[in-house]
mmCIF file of C-alpha atoms in Angstrom:
data_model
loop_
_atom_site.group_PDB
_atom_site.id
_atom_site.type_symbol
_atom_site.label_atom_id
_atom_site.label_comp_id
_atom_site.label_asym_id
_atom_site.label_seq_id
_atom_site.Cartn_x
_atom_site.Cartn_y
_atom_site.Cartn_z
ATOM 1 C CA GLN A 1 39.221 36.968 -114.077
ATOM 2 C CA LYS A 2 35.507 37.657 -114.353
ATOM 3 C CA GLU A 3 34.234 40.883 -112.848
ATOM 4 C CA VAL A 4 31.517 38.979 -110.981
ATOM 5 C CA GLU A 5 31.928 35.448 -109.677
ATOM 6 C CA GLN A 6 29.022 33.287 -108.578
ATOM 7 C CA ASP A 7 28.893 29.591 -107.800
ATOM 8 C CA PRO A 8 26.536 28.065 -110.385
ATOM 9 C CA GLY A 9 25.460 25.264 -108.063
ATOM 10 C CA PRO A 10 23.154 23.439 -108.346
ATOM 11 C CA LEU A 11 22.073 23.862 -104.746
ATOM 12 C CA SER A 12 19.379 21.669 -103.180
ATOM 13 C CA VAL A 13 18.020 22.256 -99.689
ATOM 14 C CA PRO A 14 15.003 20.925 -97.788
ATOM 15 C CA GLU A 15 11.924 23.067 -97.386
ATOM 16 C CA GLY A 16 12.178 25.413 -94.421
ATOM 17 C CA ALA A 17 15.962 25.648 -94.511
ATOM 18 C CA ILE A 18 17.918 28.883 -94.700
ATOM 19 C CA VAL A 19 19.536 29.416 -98.080
ATOM 20 C CA SER A 20 22.732 31.402 -98.534
ATOM 21 C CA LEU A 21 23.747 32.623 -101.986
ATOM 22 C CA ASN A 22 26.931 34.563 -102.600
ATOM 23 C CA CYS A 23 28.845 36.581 -105.170
ATOM 24 C CA THR A 24 32.212 38.243 -105.253
ATOM 25 C CA TYR A 25 33.255 41.075 -107.521
ATOM 26 C CA SER A 26 36.431 42.823 -108.523
ATOM 27 C CA ASN A 27 35.289 46.196 -109.906
ATOM 28 C CA SER A 28 35.290 48.886 -107.226
ATOM 29 C CA ALA A 29 33.203 51.128 -109.478
ATOM 30 C CA PHE A 30 30.045 49.061 -108.983
ATOM 31 C CA GLN A 31 27.482 51.193 -107.201
ATOM 32 C CA TYR A 32 24.311 49.147 -106.889
ATOM 33 C CA PHE A 33 24.068 45.489 -105.985
ATOM 34 C CA MET A 34 21.058 43.478 -107.025
ATOM 35 C CA TRP A 35 19.623 40.020 -106.760
ATOM 36 C CA TYR A 36 17.350 38.708 -109.468
ATOM 37 C CA ARG A 37 15.271 35.555 -109.609
ATOM 38 C CA GLN A 38 14.830 33.841 -112.951
ATOM 39 C CA TYR A 39 12.485 30.983 -113.645
ATOM 40 C CA SER A 40 13.192 28.702 -116.551
ATOM 41 C CA ARG A 41 12.739 30.392 -119.937
ATOM 42 C CA LYS A 42 11.617 33.642 -118.334
ATOM 43 C CA GLY A 43 13.178 37.056 -117.868
ATOM 44 C CA PRO A 44 14.780 37.923 -114.531
ATOM 45 C CA GLU A 45 12.778 39.718 -111.868
ATOM 46 C CA LEU A 46 14.336 42.013 -109.303
ATOM 47 C CA LEU A 47 14.255 40.717 -105.747
ATOM 48 C CA MET A 48 16.490 43.037 -103.799
ATOM 49 C CA TYR A 49 18.859 45.913 -104.356
ATOM 50 C CA THR A 50 21.309 47.693 -102.108
ATOM 51 C CA TYR A 51 23.860 50.416 -102.599
ATOM 52 C CA SER A 52 25.775 50.475 -99.342
ATOM 53 C CA SER A 53 27.468 47.999 -97.085
ATOM 54 C CA GLY A 54 25.201 46.352 -94.568
ATOM 55 C CA ASN A 55 22.010 44.369 -94.505
ATOM 56 C CA LYS A 56 18.648 44.979 -96.103
ATOM 57 C CA GLU A 57 15.652 42.860 -95.246
ATOM 58 C CA ASP A 58 12.448 42.284 -97.187
ATOM 59 C CA GLY A 59 10.193 39.574 -95.820
ATOM 60 C CA ARG A 60 12.021 36.263 -95.975
ATOM 61 C CA PHE A 61 14.885 37.770 -97.968
ATOM 62 C CA THR A 62 17.980 39.532 -96.633
ATOM 63 C CA ALA A 63 20.612 41.091 -98.860
ATOM 64 C CA GLN A 64 24.036 41.706 -97.416
ATOM 65 C CA VAL A 65 26.843 43.773 -98.925
ATOM 66 C CA ASP A 66 30.445 44.012 -97.736
ATOM 67 C CA LYS A 67 32.193 46.508 -99.981
ATOM 68 C CA SER A 68 35.525 46.151 -98.211
ATOM 69 C CA SER A 69 35.610 42.460 -99.114
ATOM 70 C CA LYS A 70 33.743 42.919 -102.410
ATOM 71 C CA TYR A 71 31.278 40.251 -101.330
ATOM 72 C CA ILE A 72 27.502 40.162 -101.441
ATOM 73 C CA SER A 73 25.026 37.620 -100.149
ATOM 74 C CA LEU A 74 21.355 36.795 -100.321
ATOM 75 C CA PHE A 75 19.716 34.846 -97.517
ATOM 76 C CA ILE A 76 16.334 33.181 -97.870
ATOM 77 C CA ARG A 77 14.619 32.148 -94.645
ATOM 78 C CA ASP A 78 11.927 29.498 -94.362
ATOM 79 C CA SER A 79 12.572 28.422 -97.935
ATOM 80 C CA GLN A 80 9.597 27.247 -99.967
ATOM 81 C CA PRO A 81 9.371 25.015 -103.054
ATOM 82 C CA SER A 82 8.210 28.109 -104.965
ATOM 83 C CA ASP A 83 11.643 29.629 -104.296
ATOM 84 C CA SER A 84 13.145 27.061 -106.658
ATOM 85 C CA ALA A 85 14.690 29.097 -109.463
ATOM 86 C CA THR A 86 17.999 30.484 -110.659
ATOM 87 C CA TYR A 87 19.261 33.415 -108.610
ATOM 88 C CA LEU A 88 21.471 35.957 -110.314
ATOM 89 C CA CYS A 89 23.514 38.614 -108.642
ATOM 90 C CA ALA A 90 24.083 41.784 -110.641
ATOM 91 C CA MET A 91 26.191 44.861 -110.172
ATOM 92 C CA ARG A 92 25.421 48.263 -111.635
ATOM 93 C CA SER A 93 28.155 50.546 -112.908
ATOM 94 C CA PRO A 94 27.939 54.360 -112.933
ATOM 95 C CA ASN A 95 27.104 54.161 -116.665
ATOM 96 C CA GLU A 96 23.994 52.116 -115.714
ATOM 97 C CA LYS A 97 25.284 48.873 -117.195
ATOM 98 C CA LEU A 98 24.524 45.697 -115.296
ATOM 99 C CA THR A 99 27.090 42.938 -114.957
ATOM 100 C CA PHE A 100 25.561 39.622 -113.965
ATOM 101 C CA GLY A 101 26.918 36.588 -112.206
ATOM 102 C CA THR A 102 26.420 33.209 -113.826
ATOM 103 C CA GLY A 103 23.458 32.434 -111.553
ATOM 104 C CA THR A 104 22.932 29.748 -108.929
ATOM 105 C CA ARG A 105 20.291 27.146 -109.626
ATOM 106 C CA LEU A 106 18.369 26.512 -106.401
ATOM 107 C CA THR A 107 15.966 23.664 -105.709
ATOM 108 C CA ILE A 108 13.880 23.522 -102.529
ATOM 109 C CA ILE A 109 12.904 19.958 -101.766
ATOM 110 C CA PRO A 110 9.417 19.524 -100.214
ATOM 111 C CA GLY B 1 5.127 47.470 -111.371
ATOM 112 C CA ALA B 2 6.415 48.381 -114.787
ATOM 113 C CA VAL B 3 5.780 45.855 -117.525
ATOM 114 C CA VAL B 4 7.985 45.037 -120.483
ATOM 115 C CA SER B 5 6.821 42.705 -123.226
ATOM 116 C CA GLN B 6 8.707 40.939 -125.976
ATOM 117 C CA HIS B 7 7.458 39.496 -129.216
ATOM 118 C CA PRO B 8 7.758 36.810 -130.352
ATOM 119 C CA SER B 9 8.433 34.608 -127.341
ATOM 120 C CA TRP B 10 9.876 31.872 -129.534
ATOM 121 C CA VAL B 11 11.014 31.939 -133.147
ATOM 122 C CA ILE B 12 12.585 29.386 -135.431
ATOM 123 C CA CYS B 13 14.250 30.567 -138.613
ATOM 124 C CA LYS B 14 16.423 29.139 -141.307
ATOM 125 C CA SER B 15 20.104 29.899 -141.572
ATOM 126 C CA GLY B 16 20.749 33.011 -143.650
ATOM 127 C CA THR B 17 17.425 34.682 -142.940
ATOM 128 C CA SER B 18 16.776 37.674 -140.697
ATOM 129 C CA VAL B 19 14.517 37.844 -137.672
ATOM 130 C CA LYS B 20 13.172 40.837 -135.776
ATOM 131 C CA ILE B 21 12.443 40.864 -132.046
ATOM 132 C CA GLU B 22 10.319 43.592 -130.476
ATOM 133 C CA CYS B 23 10.610 44.962 -126.965
ATOM 134 C CA ARG B 24 7.863 47.204 -125.595
ATOM 135 C CA SER B 25 7.436 49.097 -122.366
ATOM 136 C CA LEU B 26 3.710 48.896 -121.699
ATOM 137 C CA ASP B 27 3.093 51.413 -118.937
ATOM 138 C CA PHE B 28 6.089 53.723 -118.855
ATOM 139 C CA GLN B 29 8.364 55.632 -121.169
ATOM 140 C CA ALA B 30 11.665 53.861 -121.649
ATOM 141 C CA THR B 31 14.418 56.346 -122.341
ATOM 142 C CA THR B 32 16.987 53.568 -122.339
ATOM 143 C CA MET B 33 16.654 49.971 -123.445
ATOM 144 C CA PHE B 34 19.188 47.194 -123.099
ATOM 145 C CA TRP B 35 19.551 43.980 -125.081
ATOM 146 C CA TYR B 36 21.050 40.878 -123.510
ATOM 147 C CA ARG B 37 21.853 37.406 -124.748
ATOM 148 C CA GLN B 38 21.814 34.343 -122.541
ATOM 149 C CA PHE B 39 23.202 30.973 -123.572
ATOM 150 C CA PRO B 40 22.086 27.818 -121.725
ATOM 151 C CA LYS B 41 23.354 27.694 -118.141
ATOM 152 C CA GLN B 42 25.183 30.968 -118.627
ATOM 153 C CA SER B 43 24.557 34.457 -117.416
ATOM 154 C CA LEU B 44 23.055 37.398 -119.223
ATOM 155 C CA MET B 45 25.563 39.184 -121.391
ATOM 156 C CA LEU B 46 24.874 42.762 -122.388
ATOM 157 C CA MET B 47 24.906 43.190 -126.153
ATOM 158 C CA ALA B 48 23.988 46.837 -126.567
ATOM 159 C CA THR B 49 22.431 49.892 -124.982
ATOM 160 C CA SER B 50 20.050 52.132 -126.871
ATOM 161 C CA ASN B 51 18.651 55.524 -126.031
ATOM 162 C CA GLU B 52 15.511 56.730 -127.724
ATOM 163 C CA GLY B 53 16.348 58.531 -130.940
ATOM 164 C CA SER B 54 20.053 57.706 -130.817
ATOM 165 C CA LYS B 55 22.269 55.044 -132.281
ATOM 166 C CA ALA B 56 22.831 52.029 -130.094
ATOM 167 C CA THR B 57 26.097 51.512 -128.264
ATOM 168 C CA TYR B 58 27.397 47.982 -128.717
ATOM 169 C CA GLU B 59 29.532 46.007 -126.301
ATOM 170 C CA GLN B 60 32.928 44.817 -127.376
ATOM 171 C CA GLY B 61 32.705 41.760 -129.574
ATOM 172 C CA VAL B 62 29.100 42.332 -130.676
ATOM 173 C CA GLU B 63 28.772 42.903 -134.426
ATOM 174 C CA LYS B 64 26.643 45.987 -134.958
ATOM 175 C CA ASP B 65 25.992 45.095 -138.607
ATOM 176 C CA LYS B 66 24.659 41.735 -137.601
ATOM 177 C CA PHE B 67 22.539 42.804 -134.642
ATOM 178 C CA LEU B 68 20.629 45.874 -135.732
ATOM 179 C CA ILE B 69 18.971 47.803 -132.938
ATOM 180 C CA ASN B 70 16.366 50.486 -133.410
ATOM 181 C CA HIS B 71 14.849 52.546 -130.600
ATOM 182 C CA ALA B 72 12.556 54.851 -132.523
ATOM 183 C CA SER B 73 10.050 55.602 -129.778
ATOM 184 C CA LEU B 74 9.900 55.756 -126.002
ATOM 185 C CA THR B 75 7.998 52.482 -125.842
ATOM 186 C CA LEU B 76 9.525 50.325 -128.563
ATOM 187 C CA SER B 77 12.945 48.940 -129.397
ATOM 188 C CA THR B 78 13.684 46.266 -131.973
ATOM 189 C CA LEU B 79 16.583 43.871 -132.415
ATOM 190 C CA THR B 80 17.075 42.409 -135.886
ATOM 191 C CA VAL B 81 19.396 39.455 -136.233
ATOM 192 C CA THR B 82 20.561 39.576 -139.846
ATOM 193 C CA SER B 83 21.783 36.558 -141.786
ATOM 194 C CA ALA B 84 21.226 34.359 -138.772
ATOM 195 C CA HIS B 85 23.388 31.296 -138.225
ATOM 196 C CA PRO B 86 22.956 28.355 -135.828
ATOM 197 C CA GLU B 87 25.476 29.889 -133.413
ATOM 198 C CA ASP B 88 23.093 32.844 -133.005
ATOM 199 C CA SER B 89 20.578 30.503 -131.379
ATOM 200 C CA SER B 90 20.106 31.873 -127.896
ATOM 201 C CA PHE B 91 17.703 33.490 -125.441
ATOM 202 C CA TYR B 92 17.471 37.221 -126.133
ATOM 203 C CA ILE B 93 16.189 39.438 -123.315
ATOM 204 C CA CYS B 94 15.524 43.150 -123.332
ATOM 205 C CA SER B 95 15.208 45.509 -120.419
ATOM 206 C CA ALA B 96 13.897 49.035 -120.199
ATOM 207 C CA LYS B 97 14.588 51.941 -117.909
ATOM 208 C CA GLY B 98 12.786 55.201 -117.422
ATOM 209 C CA LEU B 99 14.480 58.573 -117.110
ATOM 210 C CA VAL B 100 14.246 58.918 -113.342
ATOM 211 C CA SER B 101 14.439 55.268 -112.357
ATOM 212 C CA TYR B 102 17.602 53.320 -111.627
ATOM 213 C CA GLU B 103 15.822 50.006 -112.155
ATOM 214 C CA GLN B 104 15.815 48.037 -115.387
ATOM 215 C CA TYR B 105 12.614 46.119 -116.012
ATOM 216 C CA PHE B 106 13.156 42.929 -117.941
ATOM 217 C CA GLY B 107 11.041 41.399 -120.638
ATOM 218 C CA PRO B 108 10.164 37.698 -120.668
ATOM 219 C CA GLY B 109 12.745 36.905 -123.322
ATOM 220 C CA THR B 110 12.704 35.535 -126.870
ATOM 221 C CA ARG B 111 14.100 32.136 -127.676
ATOM 222 C CA LEU B 112 15.692 32.091 -131.121
ATOM 223 C CA THR B 113 16.500 28.830 -132.827
ATOM 224 C CA VAL B 114 18.328 28.957 -136.146
ATOM 225 C CA THR B 115 18.212 25.745 -138.161
#
C-alpha cells in the first residue's frame, strides 16, 4: 500500500465549475499537508499548505484536512482554463521529507 | 519568493557517459537540498537529501555510486549521473530549503535522455 494515494484522473470540468481533488494517506507521522501545481515539464509550485485539521482558504483555493480520516482535499472555485495542470498532494514527515501523490491531471474546458 | 534554478534544462547523452546537473538557490542560502526523479505520468520520488558540507543521504533503492551528489556551498548542489543508461532517462528535479523555513522551493527540472 502506498503511503499517499491520489486519483491520477484525468479530470475535465467546464470553466467556472468547482473542482475537488483528494488524497488519502496512511502514515500518521505526516505533519504538514501541501498541494502543488505542476505544469508540463516544469517543477512543482506550492499552492497551499496546512498542518492541522480544518479548512484553509486562499482566494479561489480551499485546502481541507481531516486527520482522523487521513484525508485531504483541495477545492478550486470558479475554475479557469489557466488552472489546467497536474495537482500533486504532498505530505511532510518530521524529518522534512516530502512524500507525493501521483498527481491528478486537471483540464478546465473553456 | 525564493528562486531555484537548474542547469541544463534538457540534456541528451550517450549510454555509458556521465552527466552533471546543477541546482542553485538564487536568493537564499539552502542548508538542505533534495533531489527527486519523476517518470512520465508518475509522481516525484525522492532520491536523496543533502546538507551543505555533508554527505548526501540516499533513499532505499537509489545507488549512491551511480548518482553522485555534491552540496559544497549554501547555494549550489550537483547531481552527477555516472555511466548513464537509457533507463536513467527521466525528469530530475531539485528543491532547496533554508535553515528556518519549512518550505522546499523547487527548481524547473532537468530532462535527461540517454540514447
